[in-house]
mmCIF file of C-alpha atoms in Angstrom:
data_model
loop_
_atom_site.group_PDB
_atom_site.id
_atom_site.type_symbol
_atom_site.label_atom_id
_atom_site.label_comp_id
_atom_site.label_asym_id
_atom_site.label_seq_id
_atom_site.Cartn_x
_atom_site.Cartn_y
_atom_site.Cartn_z
ATOM 1 C CA UNK A 1 -64.455 3.990 -240.855
ATOM 2 C CA UNK A 2 -63.378 0.351 -240.581
ATOM 3 C CA UNK A 3 -64.899 -2.056 -243.084
ATOM 4 C CA UNK A 4 -66.343 -4.371 -240.479
ATOM 5 C CA UNK A 5 -68.374 -1.464 -239.049
ATOM 6 C CA UNK A 6 -69.953 -0.925 -242.462
ATOM 7 C CA UNK A 7 -70.756 -4.580 -242.672
ATOM 8 C CA UNK A 8 -72.266 -4.580 -239.180
ATOM 9 C CA UNK A 9 -74.569 -1.536 -240.275
ATOM 10 C CA UNK A 10 -75.482 -3.236 -243.502
ATOM 11 C CA UNK A 11 -73.953 -0.329 -245.362
ATOM 12 C CA UNK A 12 -72.354 -0.507 -248.850
ATOM 13 C CA UNK A 13 -70.283 2.561 -248.378
ATOM 14 C CA UNK A 14 -69.704 5.741 -246.260
ATOM 15 C CA UNK A 15 -72.696 7.564 -247.886
ATOM 16 C CA UNK A 16 -74.884 4.745 -246.633
ATOM 17 C CA UNK A 17 -73.421 5.093 -243.123
ATOM 18 C CA UNK A 18 -73.945 8.838 -243.225
ATOM 19 C CA UNK A 19 -77.603 8.458 -244.130
ATOM 20 C CA UNK A 20 -78.135 5.830 -241.312
ATOM 21 C CA UNK A 21 -76.354 8.192 -238.909
ATOM 22 C CA UNK A 22 -78.480 11.179 -239.826
ATOM 23 C CA UNK A 23 -81.681 9.170 -239.759
ATOM 24 C CA UNK A 24 -81.210 7.844 -236.255
ATOM 25 C CA UNK A 25 -79.980 11.032 -234.502
ATOM 26 C CA UNK A 26 -81.938 11.918 -231.274
ATOM 27 C CA UNK A 27 -83.101 15.236 -229.978
ATOM 28 C CA UNK A 28 -82.114 14.808 -226.351
ATOM 29 C CA UNK A 29 -79.697 12.798 -224.246
ATOM 30 C CA UNK A 30 -81.503 13.449 -220.912
ATOM 31 C CA UNK A 31 -82.376 10.366 -218.906
ATOM 32 C CA UNK A 32 -84.359 10.463 -215.622
ATOM 33 C CA UNK A 33 -81.177 10.863 -213.621
ATOM 34 C CA UNK A 34 -80.578 14.241 -215.285
ATOM 35 C CA UNK A 35 -83.113 16.107 -213.148
ATOM 36 C CA UNK A 36 -82.137 15.668 -209.509
ATOM 37 C CA UNK A 37 -79.296 13.804 -207.901
ATOM 38 C CA UNK A 38 -81.236 12.518 -205.029
ATOM 39 C CA UNK A 39 -78.282 10.611 -203.490
ATOM 40 C CA UNK A 40 -76.318 13.880 -203.450
ATOM 41 C CA UNK A 41 -79.231 15.685 -201.858
ATOM 42 C CA UNK A 42 -79.497 13.017 -199.160
ATOM 43 C CA UNK A 43 -75.793 13.010 -198.530
ATOM 44 C CA UNK A 44 -75.707 16.817 -198.024
ATOM 45 C CA UNK A 45 -78.683 16.747 -195.699
ATOM 46 C CA UNK A 46 -77.466 13.827 -193.686
ATOM 47 C CA UNK A 47 -74.135 15.602 -193.260
ATOM 48 C CA UNK A 48 -75.673 18.261 -191.085
ATOM 49 C CA UNK A 49 -78.439 16.264 -189.458
ATOM 50 C CA UNK A 50 -77.412 17.181 -185.868
ATOM 51 C CA UNK A 51 -76.823 20.777 -186.701
ATOM 52 C CA UNK A 52 -80.213 21.156 -188.291
ATOM 53 C CA UNK A 53 -81.875 19.564 -185.180
ATOM 54 C CA UNK A 54 -80.150 22.162 -183.110
ATOM 55 C CA UNK A 55 -81.432 24.925 -185.333
ATOM 56 C CA UNK A 56 -85.017 23.515 -185.134
ATOM 57 C CA UNK A 57 -85.107 24.899 -181.570
ATOM 58 C CA UNK A 58 -85.350 28.416 -183.077
ATOM 59 C CA UNK A 59 -88.690 27.721 -184.821
ATOM 60 C CA UNK A 60 -91.225 30.021 -183.282
ATOM 61 C CA UNK A 61 -88.857 31.208 -180.459
ATOM 62 C CA UNK A 62 -90.196 33.952 -178.360
ATOM 63 C CA UNK A 63 -86.718 35.190 -177.554
ATOM 64 C CA UNK A 64 -85.118 34.469 -180.928
ATOM 65 C CA UNK A 65 -82.071 36.770 -180.683
ATOM 66 C CA UNK A 66 -81.098 35.459 -177.278
ATOM 67 C CA UNK A 67 -81.620 31.782 -178.259
ATOM 68 C CA UNK A 68 -79.552 32.342 -181.411
ATOM 69 C CA UNK A 69 -76.771 33.832 -179.413
ATOM 70 C CA UNK A 70 -76.723 30.776 -177.002
ATOM 71 C CA UNK A 71 -76.587 28.450 -180.019
ATOM 72 C CA UNK A 72 -73.743 30.225 -181.710
ATOM 73 C CA UNK A 73 -71.789 30.370 -178.490
ATOM 74 C CA UNK A 74 -72.310 26.813 -177.463
ATOM 75 C CA UNK A 75 -72.719 25.011 -180.847
ATOM 76 C CA UNK A 76 -70.481 26.777 -183.454
ATOM 77 C CA UNK A 77 -70.719 23.632 -185.588
ATOM 78 C CA UNK A 78 -74.014 25.107 -186.893
ATOM 79 C CA UNK A 79 -72.148 27.874 -188.727
ATOM 80 C CA UNK A 80 -71.621 26.079 -192.068
ATOM 81 C CA UNK A 81 -75.446 25.384 -192.239
ATOM 82 C CA UNK A 82 -76.477 28.993 -192.135
ATOM 83 C CA UNK A 83 -75.473 29.937 -195.703
ATOM 84 C CA UNK A 84 -77.214 26.787 -196.882
ATOM 85 C CA UNK A 85 -80.525 28.082 -195.439
ATOM 86 C CA UNK A 86 -80.126 30.911 -198.050
ATOM 87 C CA UNK A 87 -79.179 28.348 -200.807
ATOM 88 C CA UNK A 88 -75.458 29.478 -200.754
ATOM 89 C CA UNK A 89 -72.523 26.901 -200.745
ATOM 90 C CA UNK A 90 -69.771 29.470 -199.896
ATOM 91 C CA UNK A 91 -68.680 29.728 -196.315
ATOM 92 C CA UNK A 92 -66.916 33.104 -196.818
ATOM 93 C CA UNK A 93 -68.605 36.015 -198.621
ATOM 94 C CA UNK A 94 -69.003 39.711 -198.584
ATOM 95 C CA UNK A 95 -72.255 41.745 -198.329
ATOM 96 C CA UNK A 96 -72.974 45.445 -198.978
ATOM 97 C CA UNK A 97 -74.367 46.922 -195.796
ATOM 98 C CA UNK A 98 -76.400 49.740 -197.407
ATOM 99 C CA UNK A 99 -76.164 50.462 -201.122
ATOM 100 C CA UNK A 100 -77.945 53.862 -200.807
ATOM 101 C CA UNK A 101 -75.142 55.548 -198.691
ATOM 102 C CA UNK A 102 -72.307 57.482 -200.273
ATOM 103 C CA UNK A 103 -69.622 55.380 -198.588
ATOM 104 C CA UNK A 104 -70.234 51.667 -199.261
ATOM 105 C CA UNK A 105 -69.696 49.547 -196.186
ATOM 106 C CA UNK A 106 -68.980 45.959 -196.980
ATOM 107 C CA UNK A 107 -69.276 43.353 -194.356
ATOM 108 C CA UNK A 108 -67.255 40.141 -194.458
ATOM 109 C CA UNK A 109 -68.979 36.922 -193.101
ATOM 110 C CA UNK A 110 -67.119 33.798 -192.182
ATOM 111 C CA UNK A 111 -69.262 30.616 -191.483
ATOM 112 C CA UNK A 112 -66.413 28.274 -190.888
ATOM 113 C CA UNK A 113 -66.615 26.392 -187.590
ATOM 114 C CA UNK A 114 -64.676 28.225 -184.914
ATOM 115 C CA UNK A 115 -65.160 29.847 -181.455
ATOM 116 C CA UNK A 116 -66.889 33.137 -182.095
ATOM 117 C CA UNK A 117 -66.169 36.418 -180.467
ATOM 118 C CA UNK A 118 -69.029 38.418 -179.053
ATOM 119 C CA UNK A 119 -68.952 40.869 -181.953
ATOM 120 C CA UNK A 120 -69.038 37.928 -184.517
ATOM 121 C CA UNK A 121 -72.084 36.603 -182.752
ATOM 122 C CA UNK A 122 -73.836 40.022 -182.870
ATOM 123 C CA UNK A 123 -72.909 40.259 -186.602
ATOM 124 C CA UNK A 124 -74.569 36.862 -187.273
ATOM 125 C CA UNK A 125 -77.602 37.778 -185.241
ATOM 126 C CA UNK A 126 -77.845 40.875 -187.425
ATOM 127 C CA UNK A 127 -77.338 38.698 -190.478
ATOM 128 C CA UNK A 128 -80.389 36.578 -189.493
ATOM 129 C CA UNK A 129 -82.444 39.890 -189.288
ATOM 130 C CA UNK A 130 -81.197 41.442 -192.452
ATOM 131 C CA UNK A 131 -81.477 38.392 -194.699
ATOM 132 C CA UNK A 132 -84.949 37.420 -193.430
ATOM 133 C CA UNK A 133 -83.842 34.269 -191.772
ATOM 134 C CA UNK A 134 -85.270 35.440 -188.568
ATOM 135 C CA UNK A 135 -88.629 35.943 -190.205
ATOM 136 C CA UNK A 136 -88.400 32.506 -191.740
ATOM 137 C CA UNK A 137 -87.980 30.858 -188.382
ATOM 138 C CA UNK A 138 -90.598 32.844 -186.680
ATOM 139 C CA UNK A 139 -93.251 33.112 -189.398
ATOM 140 C CA UNK A 140 -92.615 30.584 -192.220
ATOM 141 C CA UNK A 141 -91.051 27.366 -190.798
ATOM 142 C CA UNK A 142 -93.486 25.405 -188.624
ATOM 143 C CA UNK A 143 -92.025 21.820 -188.514
ATOM 144 C CA UNK A 144 -88.533 20.868 -189.601
ATOM 145 C CA UNK A 145 -85.617 22.784 -190.875
ATOM 146 C CA UNK A 146 -84.357 19.452 -192.315
ATOM 147 C CA UNK A 147 -87.400 19.304 -194.641
ATOM 148 C CA UNK A 148 -86.782 22.865 -195.777
ATOM 149 C CA UNK A 149 -83.098 22.079 -196.392
ATOM 150 C CA UNK A 150 -84.088 19.126 -198.527
ATOM 151 C CA UNK A 151 -86.026 21.606 -200.716
ATOM 152 C CA UNK A 152 -82.970 23.922 -200.745
ATOM 153 C CA UNK A 153 -80.588 21.120 -201.709
ATOM 154 C CA UNK A 154 -82.937 20.139 -204.567
ATOM 155 C CA UNK A 155 -82.884 23.747 -205.709
ATOM 156 C CA UNK A 156 -79.117 23.947 -205.585
ATOM 157 C CA UNK A 157 -78.832 20.666 -207.382
ATOM 158 C CA UNK A 158 -80.715 22.126 -210.300
ATOM 159 C CA UNK A 159 -77.820 24.558 -210.837
ATOM 160 C CA UNK A 160 -75.718 21.349 -211.321
ATOM 161 C CA UNK A 161 -77.935 20.465 -214.239
ATOM 162 C CA UNK A 162 -75.613 22.645 -216.455
ATOM 163 C CA UNK A 163 -72.753 20.320 -215.619
ATOM 164 C CA UNK A 164 -74.921 17.278 -215.814
ATOM 165 C CA UNK A 165 -76.157 18.427 -219.235
ATOM 166 C CA UNK A 166 -72.561 18.362 -220.454
ATOM 167 C CA UNK A 167 -71.987 15.131 -218.714
ATOM 168 C CA UNK A 168 -75.255 13.454 -219.690
ATOM 169 C CA UNK A 169 -73.601 11.479 -222.413
ATOM 170 C CA UNK A 170 -71.154 10.051 -219.840
ATOM 171 C CA UNK A 171 -73.977 9.283 -217.483
ATOM 172 C CA UNK A 172 -75.856 7.461 -220.297
ATOM 173 C CA UNK A 173 -72.920 5.529 -221.622
ATOM 174 C CA UNK A 174 -70.971 4.691 -218.563
ATOM 175 C CA UNK A 175 -73.254 1.725 -217.478
ATOM 176 C CA UNK A 176 -73.227 0.420 -221.132
ATOM 177 C CA UNK A 177 -69.567 0.595 -221.403
ATOM 178 C CA UNK A 178 -68.939 -1.037 -218.065
ATOM 179 C CA UNK A 179 -71.481 -3.797 -218.979
ATOM 180 C CA UNK A 180 -69.730 -4.500 -222.251
ATOM 181 C CA UNK A 181 -66.324 -4.588 -220.468
ATOM 182 C CA UNK A 182 -67.754 -6.924 -217.874
ATOM 183 C CA UNK A 183 -69.395 -9.258 -220.391
ATOM 184 C CA UNK A 184 -66.337 -9.410 -222.702
ATOM 185 C CA UNK A 185 -64.122 -10.452 -219.781
ATOM 186 C CA UNK A 186 -61.039 -9.094 -221.525
ATOM 187 C CA UNK A 187 -60.820 -5.659 -219.862
ATOM 188 C CA UNK A 188 -58.689 -4.781 -216.997
ATOM 189 C CA UNK A 189 -59.944 -1.277 -216.315
ATOM 190 C CA UNK A 190 -62.573 1.291 -217.308
ATOM 191 C CA UNK A 191 -61.471 4.806 -216.274
ATOM 192 C CA UNK A 192 -63.721 7.821 -216.273
ATOM 193 C CA UNK A 193 -62.345 11.389 -216.792
ATOM 194 C CA UNK A 194 -58.611 10.504 -216.225
ATOM 195 C CA UNK A 195 -55.523 11.784 -217.778
ATOM 196 C CA UNK A 196 -53.511 9.411 -219.902
ATOM 197 C CA UNK A 197 -50.643 9.703 -217.419
ATOM 198 C CA UNK A 198 -52.555 7.303 -215.202
ATOM 199 C CA UNK A 199 -51.732 4.530 -217.634
ATOM 200 C CA UNK A 200 -47.976 4.941 -216.835
ATOM 201 C CA UNK A 201 -48.265 5.585 -213.172
ATOM 202 C CA UNK A 202 -50.853 2.877 -212.356
ATOM 203 C CA UNK A 203 -50.606 0.336 -215.099
ATOM 204 C CA UNK A 204 -47.049 0.547 -216.358
ATOM 205 C CA UNK A 205 -48.106 1.399 -219.893
ATOM 206 C CA UNK A 206 -45.747 3.641 -221.717
ATOM 207 C CA UNK A 207 -47.152 6.764 -223.300
ATOM 208 C CA UNK A 208 -45.799 9.676 -225.342
ATOM 209 C CA UNK A 209 -45.364 13.109 -223.902
ATOM 210 C CA UNK A 210 -47.877 14.586 -226.424
ATOM 211 C CA UNK A 211 -50.841 12.916 -224.734
ATOM 212 C CA UNK A 212 -49.578 12.531 -221.177
ATOM 213 C CA UNK A 213 -51.537 15.423 -219.702
ATOM 214 C CA UNK A 214 -54.657 15.080 -221.906
ATOM 215 C CA UNK A 215 -57.845 13.912 -220.305
ATOM 216 C CA UNK A 216 -60.240 11.264 -221.784
ATOM 217 C CA UNK A 217 -63.878 10.704 -221.135
ATOM 218 C CA UNK A 218 -63.301 6.995 -220.882
ATOM 219 C CA UNK A 219 -60.036 5.027 -221.057
ATOM 220 C CA UNK A 220 -60.432 1.272 -221.273
ATOM 221 C CA UNK A 221 -57.494 -1.096 -220.933
ATOM 222 C CA UNK A 222 -57.595 -4.717 -222.156
ATOM 223 C CA UNK A 223 -55.727 -7.677 -220.937
ATOM 224 C CA UNK A 224 -54.066 -8.027 -224.321
ATOM 225 C CA UNK A 225 -52.328 -4.625 -223.642
ATOM 226 C CA UNK A 226 -54.727 -2.662 -225.901
ATOM 227 C CA UNK A 227 -55.861 0.810 -224.684
ATOM 228 C CA UNK A 228 -59.057 2.494 -226.079
ATOM 229 C CA UNK A 229 -59.970 6.108 -225.637
ATOM 230 C CA UNK A 230 -63.679 6.762 -225.884
ATOM 231 C CA UNK A 231 -64.889 10.436 -226.353
ATOM 232 C CA UNK A 232 -68.445 11.384 -226.030
ATOM 233 C CA UNK A 233 -70.533 14.476 -226.498
ATOM 234 C CA UNK A 234 -74.025 15.820 -227.596
ATOM 235 C CA UNK A 235 -74.930 18.648 -229.780
ATOM 236 C CA UNK A 236 -78.399 19.837 -228.982
ATOM 237 C CA UNK A 237 -78.657 23.614 -229.687
ATOM 238 C CA UNK A 238 -78.139 25.658 -232.804
ATOM 239 C CA UNK A 239 -75.169 27.462 -231.237
ATOM 240 C CA UNK A 240 -73.203 24.220 -231.209
ATOM 241 C CA UNK A 241 -70.604 23.680 -233.892
ATOM 242 C CA UNK A 242 -69.452 20.045 -234.003
ATOM 243 C CA UNK A 243 -67.254 20.633 -236.958
ATOM 244 C CA UNK A 244 -65.007 22.849 -234.733
ATOM 245 C CA UNK A 245 -63.837 19.722 -232.861
ATOM 246 C CA UNK A 246 -63.721 17.321 -235.773
ATOM 247 C CA UNK A 247 -60.175 18.210 -236.673
ATOM 248 C CA UNK A 248 -59.052 17.962 -233.004
ATOM 249 C CA UNK A 249 -60.467 14.531 -232.787
ATOM 250 C CA UNK A 250 -58.930 13.350 -235.997
ATOM 251 C CA UNK A 251 -55.464 14.698 -234.496
ATOM 252 C CA UNK A 252 -56.317 12.876 -231.263
ATOM 253 C CA UNK A 253 -56.782 9.551 -233.106
ATOM 254 C CA UNK A 254 -53.378 10.018 -234.839
ATOM 255 C CA UNK A 255 -51.593 10.790 -231.613
ATOM 256 C CA UNK A 256 -53.111 7.721 -229.956
ATOM 257 C CA UNK A 257 -52.199 5.513 -232.903
ATOM 258 C CA UNK A 258 -48.514 6.477 -232.337
ATOM 259 C CA UNK A 259 -48.940 4.918 -228.960
ATOM 260 C CA UNK A 260 -50.687 1.912 -230.287
ATOM 261 C CA UNK A 261 -54.040 3.083 -228.766
ATOM 262 C CA UNK A 262 -57.519 3.088 -230.482
ATOM 263 C CA UNK A 263 -59.866 5.962 -230.533
ATOM 264 C CA UNK A 264 -63.778 5.838 -230.634
ATOM 265 C CA UNK A 265 -66.061 8.947 -230.876
ATOM 266 C CA UNK A 266 -69.606 8.664 -229.879
ATOM 267 C CA UNK A 267 -71.706 11.749 -230.528
ATOM 268 C CA UNK A 268 -75.356 12.624 -231.204
ATOM 269 C CA UNK A 269 -77.776 15.500 -231.401
ATOM 270 C CA UNK A 270 -79.852 17.134 -234.087
ATOM 271 C CA UNK A 271 -77.283 19.704 -234.943
ATOM 272 C CA UNK A 272 -75.342 17.148 -236.826
ATOM 273 C CA UNK A 273 -78.055 17.357 -239.530
ATOM 274 C CA UNK A 274 -76.565 20.621 -240.723
ATOM 275 C CA UNK A 275 -73.010 19.429 -240.644
ATOM 276 C CA UNK A 276 -72.793 16.964 -243.487
ATOM 277 C CA UNK A 277 -69.226 18.002 -244.580
ATOM 278 C CA UNK A 278 -67.837 17.488 -241.102
ATOM 279 C CA UNK A 279 -69.762 14.246 -240.740
ATOM 280 C CA UNK A 280 -68.407 13.030 -244.020
ATOM 281 C CA UNK A 281 -64.924 13.839 -242.891
ATOM 282 C CA UNK A 282 -65.295 11.996 -239.760
ATOM 283 C CA UNK A 283 -66.618 8.810 -241.397
ATOM 284 C CA UNK A 284 -63.726 8.881 -243.794
ATOM 285 C CA UNK A 285 -60.906 9.642 -241.387
ATOM 286 C CA UNK A 286 -61.961 8.200 -238.034
ATOM 287 C CA UNK A 287 -61.787 4.390 -237.521
ATOM 288 C CA UNK A 288 -64.792 4.266 -235.126
ATOM 289 C CA UNK A 289 -67.505 7.131 -235.349
ATOM 290 C CA UNK A 290 -70.831 6.251 -233.667
ATOM 291 C CA UNK A 291 -74.129 7.827 -232.552
ATOM 292 C CA UNK A 292 -76.250 6.460 -229.714
ATOM 293 C CA UNK A 293 -78.274 4.294 -232.010
ATOM 294 C CA UNK A 294 -75.326 2.515 -233.339
ATOM 295 C CA UNK A 295 -74.227 1.923 -229.746
ATOM 296 C CA UNK A 296 -77.698 0.526 -228.904
ATOM 297 C CA UNK A 297 -77.664 -1.976 -231.726
ATOM 298 C CA UNK A 298 -74.388 -3.434 -230.704
ATOM 299 C CA UNK A 299 -71.677 -1.688 -232.867
ATOM 300 C CA UNK A 300 -69.677 -0.427 -229.753
ATOM 301 C CA UNK A 301 -69.647 -3.933 -228.214
ATOM 302 C CA UNK A 302 -68.519 -5.410 -231.578
ATOM 303 C CA UNK A 303 -65.809 -2.818 -231.821
ATOM 304 C CA UNK A 304 -64.538 -3.353 -228.214
ATOM 305 C CA UNK A 305 -64.594 -7.135 -228.895
ATOM 306 C CA UNK A 306 -62.464 -6.809 -231.981
ATOM 307 C CA UNK A 307 -59.748 -4.283 -230.794
#
């Protein structure tokens, strides 16, 4: 670790830094934005506002099948909305007609917008019956399909939490990194989840073949020609093994140095408390190795100012 980083942290040596690192680890990197992406929910619902209003006419219909046939015939644009009512994103999928029969009959459904044949219309009418959507419109839904779909979209968005959990560090650090870049006034770009090849194609910065197709969490370019790769991750559960990527990040730093680039690793999570050997190696071999506390007290800003 660079000497100025030790001085910034008030540490006499690497052992002091390691103690400070371990003492300030946090148990979660979830912010409030982790739970539901409301902007995405709103965007998805707004996308089908007209189609949802058309389907509203089916609520409590006394001639449901006939009304559905008319809608499918005259307004095929409602087709992509139908799977969403069942919390499904796919527009093409297969369903087993009856699992109890000896010969399994599999039905293919296609909910892409198109002019439907009479048989396709009847298949979808049957789909409403078999999946319970007809019962939903006649017995459960009383006001607005749009309100129901908002709930469905919230539910679907919870499945995205797995990805958000992996990306939570990026969500947490992106505004901090962009704020530092704006304040310092010496940065020309802050790129998120891009391959290094973008530096050559968009910024005319020569790079070696060894890193061309590798992706970085953050790539920062400075007006002085400097390029910084920031990698971020969080190790929260006992199954995580941060030491498995220690070697790969040390190799990453060495490859970047050949191109004249700098490397920063920001990581956190309680699992690091059982990884003292890997932690000691990081602090000895990586120029810049931080946890979220180090970022919050200004070390990342100091590093980006100096490189």
